[in-house]
Backbone as JSON, one array per atom type, in Angstrom:
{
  "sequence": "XXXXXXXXXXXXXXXXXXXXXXXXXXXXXXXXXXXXXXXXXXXXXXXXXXXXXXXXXXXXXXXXXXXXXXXXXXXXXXXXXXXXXXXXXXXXXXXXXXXXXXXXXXXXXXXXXXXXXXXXXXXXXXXXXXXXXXXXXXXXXXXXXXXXXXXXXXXXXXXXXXXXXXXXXXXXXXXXX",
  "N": [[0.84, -1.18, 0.0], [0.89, 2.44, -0.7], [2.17, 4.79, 0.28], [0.36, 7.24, 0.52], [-1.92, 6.87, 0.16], [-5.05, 7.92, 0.85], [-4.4, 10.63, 2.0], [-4.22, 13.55, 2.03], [-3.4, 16.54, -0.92], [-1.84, 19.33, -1.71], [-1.59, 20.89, -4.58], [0.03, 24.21, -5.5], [-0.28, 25.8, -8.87], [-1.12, 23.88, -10.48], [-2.46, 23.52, -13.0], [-0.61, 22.72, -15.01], [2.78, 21.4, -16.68], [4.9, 20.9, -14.25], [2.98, 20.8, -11.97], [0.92, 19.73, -12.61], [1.82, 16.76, -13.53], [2.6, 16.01, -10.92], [0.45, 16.31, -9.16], [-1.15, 14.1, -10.81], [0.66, 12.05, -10.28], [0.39, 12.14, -7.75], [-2.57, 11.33, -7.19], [-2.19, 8.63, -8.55], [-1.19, 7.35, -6.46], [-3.02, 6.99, -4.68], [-3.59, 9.15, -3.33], [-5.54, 12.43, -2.38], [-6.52, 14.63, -4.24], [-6.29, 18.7, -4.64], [-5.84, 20.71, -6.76], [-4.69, 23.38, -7.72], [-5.25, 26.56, -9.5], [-5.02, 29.29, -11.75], [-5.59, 30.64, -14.0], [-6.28, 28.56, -16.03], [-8.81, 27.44, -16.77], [-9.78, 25.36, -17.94], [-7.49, 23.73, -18.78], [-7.42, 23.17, -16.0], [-9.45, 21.64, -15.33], [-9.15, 19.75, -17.16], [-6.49, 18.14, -15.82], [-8.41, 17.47, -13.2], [-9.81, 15.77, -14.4], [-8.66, 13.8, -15.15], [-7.1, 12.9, -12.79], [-9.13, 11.81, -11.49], [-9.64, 9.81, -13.05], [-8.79, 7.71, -11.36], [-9.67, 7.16, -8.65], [-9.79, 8.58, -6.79], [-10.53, 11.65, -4.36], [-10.95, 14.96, -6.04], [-10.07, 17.9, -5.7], [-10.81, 21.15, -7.45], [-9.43, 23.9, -7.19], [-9.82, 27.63, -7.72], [-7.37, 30.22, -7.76], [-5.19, 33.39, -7.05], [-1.95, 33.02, -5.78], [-0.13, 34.63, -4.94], [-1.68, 36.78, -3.62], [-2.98, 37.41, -0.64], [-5.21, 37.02, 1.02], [-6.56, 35.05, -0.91], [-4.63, 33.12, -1.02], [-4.57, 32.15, 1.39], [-7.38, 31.29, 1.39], [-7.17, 29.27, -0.2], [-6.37, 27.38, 1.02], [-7.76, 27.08, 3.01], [-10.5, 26.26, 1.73], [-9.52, 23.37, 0.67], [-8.8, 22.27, 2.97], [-11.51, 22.34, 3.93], [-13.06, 21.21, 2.32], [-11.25, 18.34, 2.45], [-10.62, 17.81, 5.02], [-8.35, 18.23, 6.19], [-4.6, 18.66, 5.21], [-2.34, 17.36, 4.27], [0.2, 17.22, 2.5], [1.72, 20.02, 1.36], [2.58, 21.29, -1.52], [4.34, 23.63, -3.24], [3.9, 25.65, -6.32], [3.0, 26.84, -7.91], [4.42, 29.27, -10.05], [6.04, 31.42, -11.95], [7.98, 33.04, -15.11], [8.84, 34.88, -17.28], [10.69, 35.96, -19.32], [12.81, 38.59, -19.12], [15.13, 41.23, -20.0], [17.49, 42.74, -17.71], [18.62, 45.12, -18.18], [16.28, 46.18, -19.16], [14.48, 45.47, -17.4], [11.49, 46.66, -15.72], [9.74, 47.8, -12.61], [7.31, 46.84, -12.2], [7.57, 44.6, -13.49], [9.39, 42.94, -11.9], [8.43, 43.07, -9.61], [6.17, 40.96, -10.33], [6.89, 38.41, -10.5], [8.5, 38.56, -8.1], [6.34, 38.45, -6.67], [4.19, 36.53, -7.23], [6.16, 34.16, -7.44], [7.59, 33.93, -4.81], [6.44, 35.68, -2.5], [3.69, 34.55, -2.64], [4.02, 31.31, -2.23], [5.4, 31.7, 0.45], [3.11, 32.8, 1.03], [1.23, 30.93, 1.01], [2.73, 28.8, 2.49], [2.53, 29.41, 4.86], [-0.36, 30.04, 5.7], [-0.9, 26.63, 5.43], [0.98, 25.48, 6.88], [-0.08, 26.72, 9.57], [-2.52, 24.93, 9.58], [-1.89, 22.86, 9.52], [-0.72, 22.74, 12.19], [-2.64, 23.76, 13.38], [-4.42, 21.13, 13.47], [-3.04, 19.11, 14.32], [-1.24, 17.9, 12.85], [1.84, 16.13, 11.15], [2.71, 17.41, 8.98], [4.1, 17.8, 5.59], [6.02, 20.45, 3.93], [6.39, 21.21, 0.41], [8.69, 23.57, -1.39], [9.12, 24.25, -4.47], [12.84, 25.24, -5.74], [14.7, 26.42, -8.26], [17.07, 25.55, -10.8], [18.04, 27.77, -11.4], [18.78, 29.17, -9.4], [21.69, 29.54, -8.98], [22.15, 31.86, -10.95], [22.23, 31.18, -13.61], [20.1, 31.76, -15.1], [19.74, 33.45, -18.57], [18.39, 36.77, -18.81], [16.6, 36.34, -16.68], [16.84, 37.63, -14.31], [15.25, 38.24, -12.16], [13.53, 35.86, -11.82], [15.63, 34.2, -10.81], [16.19, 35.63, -8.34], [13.9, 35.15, -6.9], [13.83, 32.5, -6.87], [16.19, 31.73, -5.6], [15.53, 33.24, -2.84], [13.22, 31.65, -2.39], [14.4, 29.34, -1.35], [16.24, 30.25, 0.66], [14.22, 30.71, 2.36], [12.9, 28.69, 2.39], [14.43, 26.93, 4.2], [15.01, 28.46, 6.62], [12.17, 28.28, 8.19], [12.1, 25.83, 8.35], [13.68, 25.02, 10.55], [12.24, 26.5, 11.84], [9.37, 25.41, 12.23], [9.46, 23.01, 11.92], [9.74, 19.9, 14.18]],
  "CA": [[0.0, 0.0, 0.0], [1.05, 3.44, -0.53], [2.4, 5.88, 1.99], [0.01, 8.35, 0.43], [-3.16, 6.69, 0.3], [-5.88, 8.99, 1.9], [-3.46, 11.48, 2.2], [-4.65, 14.85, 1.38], [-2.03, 16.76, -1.12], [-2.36, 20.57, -2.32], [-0.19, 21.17, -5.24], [-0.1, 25.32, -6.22], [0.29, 25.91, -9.98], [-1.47, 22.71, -10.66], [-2.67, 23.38, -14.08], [0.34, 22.2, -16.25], [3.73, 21.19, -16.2], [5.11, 20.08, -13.4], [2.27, 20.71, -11.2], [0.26, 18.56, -13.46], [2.6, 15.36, -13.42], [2.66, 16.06, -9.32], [-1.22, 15.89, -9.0], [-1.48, 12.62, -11.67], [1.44, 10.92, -10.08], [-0.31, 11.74, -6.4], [-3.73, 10.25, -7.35], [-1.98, 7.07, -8.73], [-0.9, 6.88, -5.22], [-3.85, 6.85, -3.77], [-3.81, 10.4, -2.49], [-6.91, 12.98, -2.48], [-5.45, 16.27, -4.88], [-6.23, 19.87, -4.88], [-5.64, 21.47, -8.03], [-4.94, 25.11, -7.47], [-4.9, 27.08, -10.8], [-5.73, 30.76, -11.86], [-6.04, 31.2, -15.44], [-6.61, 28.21, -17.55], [-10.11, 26.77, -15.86], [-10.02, 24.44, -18.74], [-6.4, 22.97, -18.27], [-7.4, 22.51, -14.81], [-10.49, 20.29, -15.23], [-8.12, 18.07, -17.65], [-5.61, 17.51, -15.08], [-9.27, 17.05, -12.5], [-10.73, 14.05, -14.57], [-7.38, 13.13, -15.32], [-6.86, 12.38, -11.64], [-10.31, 10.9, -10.6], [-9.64, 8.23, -13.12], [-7.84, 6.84, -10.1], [-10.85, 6.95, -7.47], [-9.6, 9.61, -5.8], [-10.98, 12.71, -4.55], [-9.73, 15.89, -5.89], [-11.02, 19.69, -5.74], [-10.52, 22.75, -8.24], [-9.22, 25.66, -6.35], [-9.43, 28.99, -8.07], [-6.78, 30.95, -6.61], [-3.79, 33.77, -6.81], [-1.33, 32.09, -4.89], [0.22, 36.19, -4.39], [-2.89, 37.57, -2.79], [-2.61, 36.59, 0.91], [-6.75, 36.26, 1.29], [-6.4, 34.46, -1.72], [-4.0, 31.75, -0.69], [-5.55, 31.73, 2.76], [-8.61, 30.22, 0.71], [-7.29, 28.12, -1.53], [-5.87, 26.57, 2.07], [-9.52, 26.85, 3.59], [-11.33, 25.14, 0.32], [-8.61, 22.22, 0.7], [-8.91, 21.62, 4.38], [-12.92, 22.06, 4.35], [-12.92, 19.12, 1.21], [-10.71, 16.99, 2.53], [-10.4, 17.87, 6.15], [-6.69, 18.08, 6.35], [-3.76, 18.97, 4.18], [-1.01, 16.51, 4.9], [0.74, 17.51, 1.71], [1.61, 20.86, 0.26], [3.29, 21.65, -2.98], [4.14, 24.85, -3.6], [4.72, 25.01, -7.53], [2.96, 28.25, -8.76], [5.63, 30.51, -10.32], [6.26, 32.53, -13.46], [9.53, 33.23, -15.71], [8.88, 35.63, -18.4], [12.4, 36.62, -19.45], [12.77, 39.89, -19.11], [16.81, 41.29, -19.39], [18.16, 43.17, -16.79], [18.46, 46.47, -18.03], [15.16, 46.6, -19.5], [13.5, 45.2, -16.58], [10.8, 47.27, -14.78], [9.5, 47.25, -11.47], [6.15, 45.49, -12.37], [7.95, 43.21, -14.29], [10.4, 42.37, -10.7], [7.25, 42.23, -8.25], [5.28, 40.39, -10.64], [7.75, 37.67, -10.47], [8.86, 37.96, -6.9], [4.63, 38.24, -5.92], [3.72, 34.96, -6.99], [7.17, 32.74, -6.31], [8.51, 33.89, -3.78], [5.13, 35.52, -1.56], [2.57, 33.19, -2.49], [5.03, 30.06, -1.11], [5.41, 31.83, 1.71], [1.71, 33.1, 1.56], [0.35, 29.2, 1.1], [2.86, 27.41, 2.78], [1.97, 29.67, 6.77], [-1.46, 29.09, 5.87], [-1.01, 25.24, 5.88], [1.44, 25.5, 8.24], [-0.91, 27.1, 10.45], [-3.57, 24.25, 9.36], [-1.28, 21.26, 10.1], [-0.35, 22.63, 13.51], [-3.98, 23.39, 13.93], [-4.93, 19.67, 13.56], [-2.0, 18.17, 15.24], [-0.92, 17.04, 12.09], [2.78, 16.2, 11.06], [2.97, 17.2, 7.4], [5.28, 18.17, 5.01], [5.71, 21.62, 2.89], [7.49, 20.93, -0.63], [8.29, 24.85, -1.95], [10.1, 24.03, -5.31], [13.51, 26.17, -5.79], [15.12, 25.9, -9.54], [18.59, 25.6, -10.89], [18.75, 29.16, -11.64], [19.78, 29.92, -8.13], [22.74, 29.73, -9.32], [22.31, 32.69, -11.57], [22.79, 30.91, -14.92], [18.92, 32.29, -16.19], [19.89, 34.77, -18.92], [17.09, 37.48, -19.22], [15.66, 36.06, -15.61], [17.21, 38.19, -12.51], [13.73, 38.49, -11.39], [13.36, 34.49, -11.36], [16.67, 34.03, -10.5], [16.47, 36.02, -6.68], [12.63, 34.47, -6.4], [13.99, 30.65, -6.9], [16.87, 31.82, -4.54], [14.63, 33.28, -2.03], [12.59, 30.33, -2.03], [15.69, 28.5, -0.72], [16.64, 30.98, 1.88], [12.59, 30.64, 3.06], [12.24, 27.25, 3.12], [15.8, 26.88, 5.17], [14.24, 29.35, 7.81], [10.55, 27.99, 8.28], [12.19, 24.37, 8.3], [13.96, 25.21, 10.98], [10.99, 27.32, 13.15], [8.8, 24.54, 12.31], [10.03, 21.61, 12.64], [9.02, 19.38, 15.69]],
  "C": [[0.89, 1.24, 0.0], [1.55, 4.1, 0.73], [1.54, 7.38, 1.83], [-1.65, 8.05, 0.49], [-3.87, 7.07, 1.51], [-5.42, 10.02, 2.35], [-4.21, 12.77, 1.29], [-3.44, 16.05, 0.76], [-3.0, 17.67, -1.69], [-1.42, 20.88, -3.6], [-1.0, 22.45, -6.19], [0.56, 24.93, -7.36], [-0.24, 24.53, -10.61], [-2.03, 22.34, -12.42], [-2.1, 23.02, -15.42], [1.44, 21.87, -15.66], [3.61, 19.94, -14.97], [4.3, 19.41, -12.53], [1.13, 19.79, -11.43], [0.6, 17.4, -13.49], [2.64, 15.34, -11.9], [1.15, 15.67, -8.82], [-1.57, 14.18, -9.44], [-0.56, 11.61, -10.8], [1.19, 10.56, -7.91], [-1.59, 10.78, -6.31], [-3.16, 9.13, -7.74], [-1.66, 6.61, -7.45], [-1.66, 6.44, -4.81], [-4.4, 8.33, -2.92], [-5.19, 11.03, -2.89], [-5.9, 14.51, -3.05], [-6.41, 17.22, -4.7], [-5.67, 20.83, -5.41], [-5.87, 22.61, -8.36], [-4.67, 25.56, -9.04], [-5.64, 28.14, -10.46], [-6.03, 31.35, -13.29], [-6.34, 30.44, -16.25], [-7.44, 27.31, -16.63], [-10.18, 25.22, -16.84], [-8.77, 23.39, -18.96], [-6.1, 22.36, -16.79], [-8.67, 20.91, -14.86], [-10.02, 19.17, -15.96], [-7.68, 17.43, -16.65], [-6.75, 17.21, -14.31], [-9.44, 15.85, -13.01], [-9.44, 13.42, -14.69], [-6.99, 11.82, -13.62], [-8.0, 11.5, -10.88], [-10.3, 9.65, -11.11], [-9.06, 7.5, -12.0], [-8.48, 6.46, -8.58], [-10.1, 7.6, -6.45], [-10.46, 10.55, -5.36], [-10.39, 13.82, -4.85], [-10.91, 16.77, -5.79], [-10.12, 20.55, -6.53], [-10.57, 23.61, -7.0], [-8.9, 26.79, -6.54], [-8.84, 29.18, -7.02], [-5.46, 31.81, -6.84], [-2.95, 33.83, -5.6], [-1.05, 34.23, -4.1], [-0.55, 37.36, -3.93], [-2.76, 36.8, -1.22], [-4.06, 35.87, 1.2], [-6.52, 35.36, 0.56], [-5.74, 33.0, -1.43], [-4.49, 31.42, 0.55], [-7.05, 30.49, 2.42], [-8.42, 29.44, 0.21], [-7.04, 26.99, -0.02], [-6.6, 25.87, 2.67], [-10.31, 25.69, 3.29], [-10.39, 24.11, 0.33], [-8.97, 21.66, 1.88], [-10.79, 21.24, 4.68], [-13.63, 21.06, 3.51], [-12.66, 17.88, 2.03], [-10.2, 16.52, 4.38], [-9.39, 18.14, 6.94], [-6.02, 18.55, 5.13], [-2.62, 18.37, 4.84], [0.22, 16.96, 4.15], [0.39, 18.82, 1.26], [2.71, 21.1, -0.27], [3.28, 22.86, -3.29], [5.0, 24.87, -5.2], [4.68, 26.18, -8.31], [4.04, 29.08, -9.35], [5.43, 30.77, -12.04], [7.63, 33.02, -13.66], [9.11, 33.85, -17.01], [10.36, 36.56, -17.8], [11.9, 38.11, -19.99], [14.23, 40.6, -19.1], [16.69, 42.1, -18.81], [17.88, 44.92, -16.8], [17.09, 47.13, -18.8], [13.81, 46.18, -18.67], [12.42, 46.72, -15.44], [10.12, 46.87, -13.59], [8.13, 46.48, -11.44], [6.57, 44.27, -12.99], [9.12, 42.25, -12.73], [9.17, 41.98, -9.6], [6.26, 41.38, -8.52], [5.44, 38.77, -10.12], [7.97, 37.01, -8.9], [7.31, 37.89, -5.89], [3.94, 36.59, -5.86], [5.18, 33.73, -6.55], [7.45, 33.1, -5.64], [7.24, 34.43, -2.41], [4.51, 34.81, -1.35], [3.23, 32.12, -2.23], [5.2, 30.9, 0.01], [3.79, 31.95, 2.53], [0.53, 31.33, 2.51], [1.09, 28.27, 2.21], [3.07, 28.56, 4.91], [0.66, 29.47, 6.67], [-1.98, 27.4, 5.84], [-0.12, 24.6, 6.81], [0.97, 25.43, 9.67], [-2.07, 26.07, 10.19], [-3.38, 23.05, 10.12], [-1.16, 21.66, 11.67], [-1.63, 22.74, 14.36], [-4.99, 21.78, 14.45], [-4.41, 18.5, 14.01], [-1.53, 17.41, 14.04], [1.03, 17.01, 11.34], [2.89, 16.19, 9.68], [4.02, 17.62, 6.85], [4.48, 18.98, 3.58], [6.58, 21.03, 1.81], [7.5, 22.35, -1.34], [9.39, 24.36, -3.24], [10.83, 25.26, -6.15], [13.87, 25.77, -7.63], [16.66, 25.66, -9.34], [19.2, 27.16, -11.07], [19.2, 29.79, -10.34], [20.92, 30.18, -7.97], [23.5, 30.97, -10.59], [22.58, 32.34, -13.25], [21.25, 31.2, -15.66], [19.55, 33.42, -16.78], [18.26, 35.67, -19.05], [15.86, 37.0, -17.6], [16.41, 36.48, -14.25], [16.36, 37.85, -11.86], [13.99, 37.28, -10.75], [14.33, 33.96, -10.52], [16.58, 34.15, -8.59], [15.26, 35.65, -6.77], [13.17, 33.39, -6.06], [14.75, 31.3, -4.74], [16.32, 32.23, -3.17], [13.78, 32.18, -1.14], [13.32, 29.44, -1.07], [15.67, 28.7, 1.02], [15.29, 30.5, 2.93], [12.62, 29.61, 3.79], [13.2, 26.91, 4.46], [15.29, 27.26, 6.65], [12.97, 28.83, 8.18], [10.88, 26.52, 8.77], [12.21, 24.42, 9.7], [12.87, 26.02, 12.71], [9.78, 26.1, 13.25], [9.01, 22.71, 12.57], [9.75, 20.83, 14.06], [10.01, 19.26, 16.85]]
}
């Protein structure tokens, strides 16, 4: 049996990619998903039936991860589904290359609003969920390779990933049992 079966898993950014192969490859587990997305309603309900073939339960969770109410809810609508959130995935992010000296400041907070806030936004509101319920879960905030500065045309992404790092490092550390 699984180590995930009945396991309740949130994975932000859920509508493609990665976050899409993270959802499919949780329901084969056995897990129960929550499929956060914000703009393609119709790439989310793929990856939805996608995952019920598996007799799971999942839930659609409109939601911008970089709104604080916002991720507070998507946290809410997860825990009031499935009762719990044992698992969260923080996956949401954005990389429109932008170079350096033509970057503007909406184009830097757009960037550092959803990766690097909204993971922090989502992962104290299930923080604050798990410790609410006595539950021993685990956050996954996913950093890249560009932390290492090798994105050309992605500073922005670049100090978000890295951020991410620094975050999770710190939070591990305060949370932890």
């Amino acid at each position: 049996m699984s180590q995930y079966k009945g396991k309740s898993v949130l994975v932000t950014g859920a509508q493609q990619g990665i976050g899409r192969s993270m959802v499919i490859n949780f329901a084969k587990e056995g897990a129960n998903v929550a499929v956060n997305w914000h703009n393609d309603e119709q790439k989310a309900l793929s990856v939805a039936k996608e995952a019920e073939a598996f007799g799971v339960k999942v839930e659609l969770v409109k939601g911008d991860v970089s709104v604080v109410e916002e991720a507070r809810n998507i946290v809410a609508q997860v825990e009031k589904k499935f009762g719990k959130i044992d698992v969260l995935i923080n996956n949401a992010g954005m990389f429109p290359r932008v170079p350096l000296l033509d970057m503007e400041e909406s184009d830097w907070d757009f960037v550092l609003n959803i990766n690097l806030k909204g993971t922090f936004f989502c992962m104290q509101a299930a923080a604050k969920s798990m410790q609410r319920k006595n539950i021993s879960g685990v956050i996954i905030n996913l950093a890249s390779q560009a932390i290492s500065g090798n994105s050309p045309s992605g500073t922005h992404y670049c100090a978000s990933k890295a951020g991410i790092v620094g975050l999770t490092r710190a939070a591990a550390l305060e949370l932890a049992p």
